[in-house]
PDB file of C-alpha atoms in Angstrom:
ATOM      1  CA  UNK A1023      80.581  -2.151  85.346  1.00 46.00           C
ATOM      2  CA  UNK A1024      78.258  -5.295  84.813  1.00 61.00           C
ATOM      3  CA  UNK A1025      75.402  -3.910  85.546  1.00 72.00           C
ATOM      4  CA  UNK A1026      72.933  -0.952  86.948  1.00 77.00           C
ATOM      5  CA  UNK A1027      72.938  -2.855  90.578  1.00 72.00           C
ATOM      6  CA  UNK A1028      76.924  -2.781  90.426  1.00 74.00           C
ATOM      7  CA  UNK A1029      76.756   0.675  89.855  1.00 82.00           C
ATOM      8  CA  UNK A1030      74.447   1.276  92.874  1.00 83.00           C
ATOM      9  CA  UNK A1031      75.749  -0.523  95.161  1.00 81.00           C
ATOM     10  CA  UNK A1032      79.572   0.423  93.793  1.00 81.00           C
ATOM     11  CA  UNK A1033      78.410   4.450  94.646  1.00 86.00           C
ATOM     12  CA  UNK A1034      76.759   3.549  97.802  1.00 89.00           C
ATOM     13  CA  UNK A1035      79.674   1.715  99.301  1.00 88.00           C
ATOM     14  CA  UNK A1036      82.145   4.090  98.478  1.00 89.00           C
ATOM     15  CA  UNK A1037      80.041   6.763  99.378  1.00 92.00           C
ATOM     16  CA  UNK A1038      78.894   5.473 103.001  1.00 93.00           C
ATOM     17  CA  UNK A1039      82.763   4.655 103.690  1.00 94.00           C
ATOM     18  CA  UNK A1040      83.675   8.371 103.308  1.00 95.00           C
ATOM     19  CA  UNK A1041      80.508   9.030 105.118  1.00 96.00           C
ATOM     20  CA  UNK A1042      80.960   7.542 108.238  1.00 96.00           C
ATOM     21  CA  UNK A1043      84.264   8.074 108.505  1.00 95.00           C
ATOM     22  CA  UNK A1044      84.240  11.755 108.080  1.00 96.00           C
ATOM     23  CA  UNK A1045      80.916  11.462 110.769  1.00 97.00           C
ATOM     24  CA  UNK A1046      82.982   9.541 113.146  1.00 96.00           C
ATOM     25  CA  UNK A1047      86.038  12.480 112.656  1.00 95.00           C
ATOM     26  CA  UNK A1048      83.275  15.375 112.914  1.00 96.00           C
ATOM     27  CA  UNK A1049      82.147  13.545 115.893  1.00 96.00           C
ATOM     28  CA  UNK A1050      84.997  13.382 117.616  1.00 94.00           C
ATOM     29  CA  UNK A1051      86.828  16.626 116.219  1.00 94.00           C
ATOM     30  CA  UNK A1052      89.931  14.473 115.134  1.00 91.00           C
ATOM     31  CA  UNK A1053      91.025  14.271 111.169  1.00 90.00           C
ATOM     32  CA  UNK A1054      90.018  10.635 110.788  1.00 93.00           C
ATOM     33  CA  UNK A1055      88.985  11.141 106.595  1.00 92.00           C
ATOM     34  CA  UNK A1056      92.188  12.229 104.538  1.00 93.00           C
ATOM     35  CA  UNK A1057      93.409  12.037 101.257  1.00 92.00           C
ATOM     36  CA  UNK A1058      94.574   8.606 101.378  1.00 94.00           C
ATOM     37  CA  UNK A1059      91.868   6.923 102.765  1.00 95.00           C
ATOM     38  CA  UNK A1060      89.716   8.098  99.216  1.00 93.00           C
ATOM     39  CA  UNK A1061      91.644   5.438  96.900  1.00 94.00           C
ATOM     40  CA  UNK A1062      91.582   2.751  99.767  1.00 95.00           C
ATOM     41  CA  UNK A1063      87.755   3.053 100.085  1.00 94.00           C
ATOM     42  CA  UNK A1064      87.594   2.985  96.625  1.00 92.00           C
ATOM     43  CA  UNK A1065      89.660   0.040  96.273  1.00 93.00           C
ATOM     44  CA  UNK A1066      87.600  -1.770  99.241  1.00 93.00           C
ATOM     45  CA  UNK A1067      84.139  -1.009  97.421  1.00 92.00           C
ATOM     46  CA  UNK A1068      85.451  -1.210  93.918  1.00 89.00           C
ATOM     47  CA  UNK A1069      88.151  -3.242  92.931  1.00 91.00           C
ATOM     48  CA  UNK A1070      87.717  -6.022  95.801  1.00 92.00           C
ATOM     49  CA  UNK A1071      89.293  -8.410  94.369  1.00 93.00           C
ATOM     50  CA  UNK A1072      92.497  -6.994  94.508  1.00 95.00           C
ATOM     51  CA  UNK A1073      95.168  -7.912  96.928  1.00 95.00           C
ATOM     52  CA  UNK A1074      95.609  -4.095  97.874  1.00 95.00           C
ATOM     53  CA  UNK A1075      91.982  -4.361  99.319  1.00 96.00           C
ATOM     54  CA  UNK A1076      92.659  -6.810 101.670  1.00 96.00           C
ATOM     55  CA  UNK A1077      92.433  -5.653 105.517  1.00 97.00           C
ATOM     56  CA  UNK A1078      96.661  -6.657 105.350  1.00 98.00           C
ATOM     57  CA  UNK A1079      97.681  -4.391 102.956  1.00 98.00           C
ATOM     58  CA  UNK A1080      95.109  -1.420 104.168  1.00 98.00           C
ATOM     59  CA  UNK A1081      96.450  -1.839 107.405  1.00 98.00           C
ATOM     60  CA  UNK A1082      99.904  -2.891 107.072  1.00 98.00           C
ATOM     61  CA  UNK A1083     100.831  -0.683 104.388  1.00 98.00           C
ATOM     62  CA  UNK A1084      99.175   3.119 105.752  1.00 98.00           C
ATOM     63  CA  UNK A1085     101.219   2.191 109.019  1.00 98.00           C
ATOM     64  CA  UNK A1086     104.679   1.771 106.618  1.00 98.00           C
ATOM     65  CA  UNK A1087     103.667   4.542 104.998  1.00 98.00           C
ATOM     66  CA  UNK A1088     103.196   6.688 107.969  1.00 98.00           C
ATOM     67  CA  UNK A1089     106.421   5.506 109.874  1.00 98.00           C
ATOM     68  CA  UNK A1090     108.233   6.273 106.806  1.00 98.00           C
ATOM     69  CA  UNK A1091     107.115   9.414 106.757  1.00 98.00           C
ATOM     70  CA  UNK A1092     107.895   9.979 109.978  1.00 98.00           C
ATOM     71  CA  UNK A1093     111.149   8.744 110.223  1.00 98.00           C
ATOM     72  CA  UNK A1094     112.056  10.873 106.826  1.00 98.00           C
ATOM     73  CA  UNK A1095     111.098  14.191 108.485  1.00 97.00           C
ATOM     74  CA  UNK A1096     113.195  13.264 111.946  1.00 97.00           C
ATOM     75  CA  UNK A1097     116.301  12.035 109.979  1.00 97.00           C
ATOM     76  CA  UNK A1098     115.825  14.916 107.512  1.00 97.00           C
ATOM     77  CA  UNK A1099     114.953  17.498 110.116  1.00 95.00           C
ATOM     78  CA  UNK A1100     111.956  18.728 108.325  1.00 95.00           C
ATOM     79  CA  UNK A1101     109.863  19.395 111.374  1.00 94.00           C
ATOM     80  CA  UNK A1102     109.783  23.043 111.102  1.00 93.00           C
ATOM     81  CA  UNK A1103     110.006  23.313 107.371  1.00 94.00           C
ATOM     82  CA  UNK A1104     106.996  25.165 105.873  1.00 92.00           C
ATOM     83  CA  UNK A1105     103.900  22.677 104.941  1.00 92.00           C
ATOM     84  CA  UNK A1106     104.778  21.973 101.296  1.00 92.00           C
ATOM     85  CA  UNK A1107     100.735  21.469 100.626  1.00 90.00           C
ATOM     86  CA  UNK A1108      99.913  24.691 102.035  1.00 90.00           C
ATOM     87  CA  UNK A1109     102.676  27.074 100.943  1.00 92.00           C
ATOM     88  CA  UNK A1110     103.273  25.549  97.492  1.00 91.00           C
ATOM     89  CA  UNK A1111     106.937  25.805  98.449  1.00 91.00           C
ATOM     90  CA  UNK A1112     109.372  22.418  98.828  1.00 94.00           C
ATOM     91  CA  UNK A1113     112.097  22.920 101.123  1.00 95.00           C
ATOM     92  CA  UNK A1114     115.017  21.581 100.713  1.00 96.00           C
ATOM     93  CA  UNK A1115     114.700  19.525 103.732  1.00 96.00           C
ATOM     94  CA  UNK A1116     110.765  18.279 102.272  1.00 96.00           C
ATOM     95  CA  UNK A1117     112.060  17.248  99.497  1.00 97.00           C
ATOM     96  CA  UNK A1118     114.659  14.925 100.497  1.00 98.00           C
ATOM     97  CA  UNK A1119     112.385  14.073 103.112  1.00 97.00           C
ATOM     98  CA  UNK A1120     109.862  13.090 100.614  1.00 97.00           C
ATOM     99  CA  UNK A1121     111.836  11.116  98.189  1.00 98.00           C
ATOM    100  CA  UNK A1122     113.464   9.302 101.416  1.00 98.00           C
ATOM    101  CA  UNK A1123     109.921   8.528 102.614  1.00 98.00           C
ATOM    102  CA  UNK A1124     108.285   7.039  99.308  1.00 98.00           C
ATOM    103  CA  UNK A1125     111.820   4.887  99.125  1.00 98.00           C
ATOM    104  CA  UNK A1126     110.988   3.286 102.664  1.00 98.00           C
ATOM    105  CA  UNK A1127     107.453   2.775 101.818  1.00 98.00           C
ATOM    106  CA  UNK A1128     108.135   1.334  98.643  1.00 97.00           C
ATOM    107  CA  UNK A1129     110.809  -1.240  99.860  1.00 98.00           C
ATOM    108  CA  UNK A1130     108.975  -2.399 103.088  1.00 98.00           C
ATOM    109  CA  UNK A1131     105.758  -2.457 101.556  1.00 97.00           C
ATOM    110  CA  UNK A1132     107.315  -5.414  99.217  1.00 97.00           C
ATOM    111  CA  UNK A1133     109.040  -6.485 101.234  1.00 98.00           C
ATOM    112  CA  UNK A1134     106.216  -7.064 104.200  1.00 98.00           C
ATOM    113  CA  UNK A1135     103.773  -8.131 100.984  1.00 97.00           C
ATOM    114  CA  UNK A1136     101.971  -5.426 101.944  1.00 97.00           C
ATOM    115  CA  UNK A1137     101.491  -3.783  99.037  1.00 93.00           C
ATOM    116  CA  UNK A1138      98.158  -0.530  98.902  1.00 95.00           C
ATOM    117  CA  UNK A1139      99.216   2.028  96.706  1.00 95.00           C
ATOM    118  CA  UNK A1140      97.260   4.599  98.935  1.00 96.00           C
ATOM    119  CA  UNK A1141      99.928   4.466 101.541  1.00 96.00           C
ATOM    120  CA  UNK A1142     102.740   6.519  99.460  1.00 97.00           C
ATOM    121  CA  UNK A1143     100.129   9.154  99.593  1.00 97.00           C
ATOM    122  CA  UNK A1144     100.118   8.889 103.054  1.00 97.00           C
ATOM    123  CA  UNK A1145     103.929   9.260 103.384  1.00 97.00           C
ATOM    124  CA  UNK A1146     103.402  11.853 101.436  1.00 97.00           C
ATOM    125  CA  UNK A1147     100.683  14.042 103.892  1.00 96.00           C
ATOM    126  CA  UNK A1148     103.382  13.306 106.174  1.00 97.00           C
ATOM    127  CA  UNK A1149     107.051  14.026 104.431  1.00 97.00           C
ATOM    128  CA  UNK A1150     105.222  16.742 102.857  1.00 97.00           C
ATOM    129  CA  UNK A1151     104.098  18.156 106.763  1.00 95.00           C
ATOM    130  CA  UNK A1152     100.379  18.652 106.128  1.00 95.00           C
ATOM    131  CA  UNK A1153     100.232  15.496 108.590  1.00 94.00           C
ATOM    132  CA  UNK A1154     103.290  15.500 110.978  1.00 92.00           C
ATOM    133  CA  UNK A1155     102.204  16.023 114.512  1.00 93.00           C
ATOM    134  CA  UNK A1156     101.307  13.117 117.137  1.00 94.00           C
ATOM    135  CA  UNK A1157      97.539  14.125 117.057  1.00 94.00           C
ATOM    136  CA  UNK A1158      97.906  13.548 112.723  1.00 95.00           C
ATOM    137  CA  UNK A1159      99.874  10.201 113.831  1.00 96.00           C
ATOM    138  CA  UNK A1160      96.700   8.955 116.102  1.00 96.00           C
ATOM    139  CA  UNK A1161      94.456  10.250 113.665  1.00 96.00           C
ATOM    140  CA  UNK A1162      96.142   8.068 110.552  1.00 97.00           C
ATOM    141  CA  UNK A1163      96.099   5.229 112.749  1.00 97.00           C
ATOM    142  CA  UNK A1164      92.894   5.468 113.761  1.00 97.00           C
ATOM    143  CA  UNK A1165      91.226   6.518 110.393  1.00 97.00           C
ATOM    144  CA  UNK A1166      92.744   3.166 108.776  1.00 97.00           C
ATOM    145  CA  UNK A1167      91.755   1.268 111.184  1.00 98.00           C
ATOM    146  CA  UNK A1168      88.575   2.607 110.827  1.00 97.00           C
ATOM    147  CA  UNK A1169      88.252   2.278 107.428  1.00 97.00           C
ATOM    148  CA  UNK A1170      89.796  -1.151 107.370  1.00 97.00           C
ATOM    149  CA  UNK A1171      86.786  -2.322 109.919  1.00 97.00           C
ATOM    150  CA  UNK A1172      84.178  -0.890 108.320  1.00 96.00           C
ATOM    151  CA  UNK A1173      85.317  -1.590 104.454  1.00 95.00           C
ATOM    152  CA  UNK A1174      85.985  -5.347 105.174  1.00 95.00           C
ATOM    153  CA  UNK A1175      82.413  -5.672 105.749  1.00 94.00           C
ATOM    154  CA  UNK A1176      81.355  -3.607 102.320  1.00 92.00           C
ATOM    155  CA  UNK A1177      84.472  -5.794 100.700  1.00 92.00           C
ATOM    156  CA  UNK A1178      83.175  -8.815 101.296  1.00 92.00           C
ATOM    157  CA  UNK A1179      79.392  -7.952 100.427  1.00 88.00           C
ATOM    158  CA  UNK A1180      80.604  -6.655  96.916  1.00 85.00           C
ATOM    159  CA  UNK A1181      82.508 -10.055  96.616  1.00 86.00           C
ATOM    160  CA  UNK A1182      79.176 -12.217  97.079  1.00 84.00           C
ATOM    161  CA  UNK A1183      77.025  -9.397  94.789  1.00 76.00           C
ATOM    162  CA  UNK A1184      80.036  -9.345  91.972  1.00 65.00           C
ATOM    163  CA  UNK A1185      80.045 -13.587  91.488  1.00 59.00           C
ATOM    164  CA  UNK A1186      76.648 -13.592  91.942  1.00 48.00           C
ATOM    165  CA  UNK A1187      75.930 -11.427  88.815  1.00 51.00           C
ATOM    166  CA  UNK A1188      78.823 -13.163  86.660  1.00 45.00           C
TER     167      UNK A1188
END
């Protein structure tokens, strides 16, 4: 941390991301905050700089992360195995579903250059079934989305404040 402002503004940012997007989910009873979008607003307000923090990646890389998921748990057949989160307990069928999942986000992610660490953990809500239903599907989408409008903003703002106190 430079200095005092950085740490402000740093706290603020990351803070007010969370905020409103947890308002905006409250609002409109849909799960638009999960655990994913924590290290990407982080990574928007934070580390800026950083070609995970670009719209691209947020974007690009939650969707991969999400269709793997998705496909995992159809070619797996892990729809009705128990929520790993929730029960503690990793089917059989979750845990192949999982390790097939973070392999497809891992190799498109490179391979689209669209590289956010944040979206194995959403292939992860999803392989995992704490987030497997088309509601959670709309509600990824649109909490990225989300995020990725209203960080790019916040992004850019702690570019300008970062070079102007170097």
């Amino acid at each position: 941390m430079k200095n005092r402002t950085d740490l402000v503004w740093a706290t603020l940012g990351e803070g007010g991301l969370v905020l409103a997007l947890a308002a905006i989910g409250w609002a409109t009873h849909q799960p638009l905050i999960f655990a994913s979008l924590g290290p990407t607003a982080y990574e928007l307000v934070e580390q800026p700089r950083l070609p995970s923090a670009r719209t691209y990646n947020v974007i690009v890389g939650h969707l991969i992360g999400l269709g793997s998921g998705l496909l995992a748990v159809y070619l797996l057949n892990a729809w009705s195995a128990p929520n790993a989160i929730s029960t503690g307990i990793v089917s059989t069928s979750r845990l192949w579903a999982t390790t097939l999942s973070a392999v497809l986000t891992t190799f498109l992610s490179l391979l689209l250059k669209a590289r956010q660490p944040a979206a194995l953990a959403t292939t992860l809500l999803v392989s995992l079934g704490a987030m497997q239903t088309r509601r959670d599907a709309i509600a990824i989408v649109a909490g990225v989305l989300l995020i990725a409008a209203i960080g790019e903003p916040v992004r850019r703002f702690r570019l300008r404040s970062s070079t102007m106190s170097v």
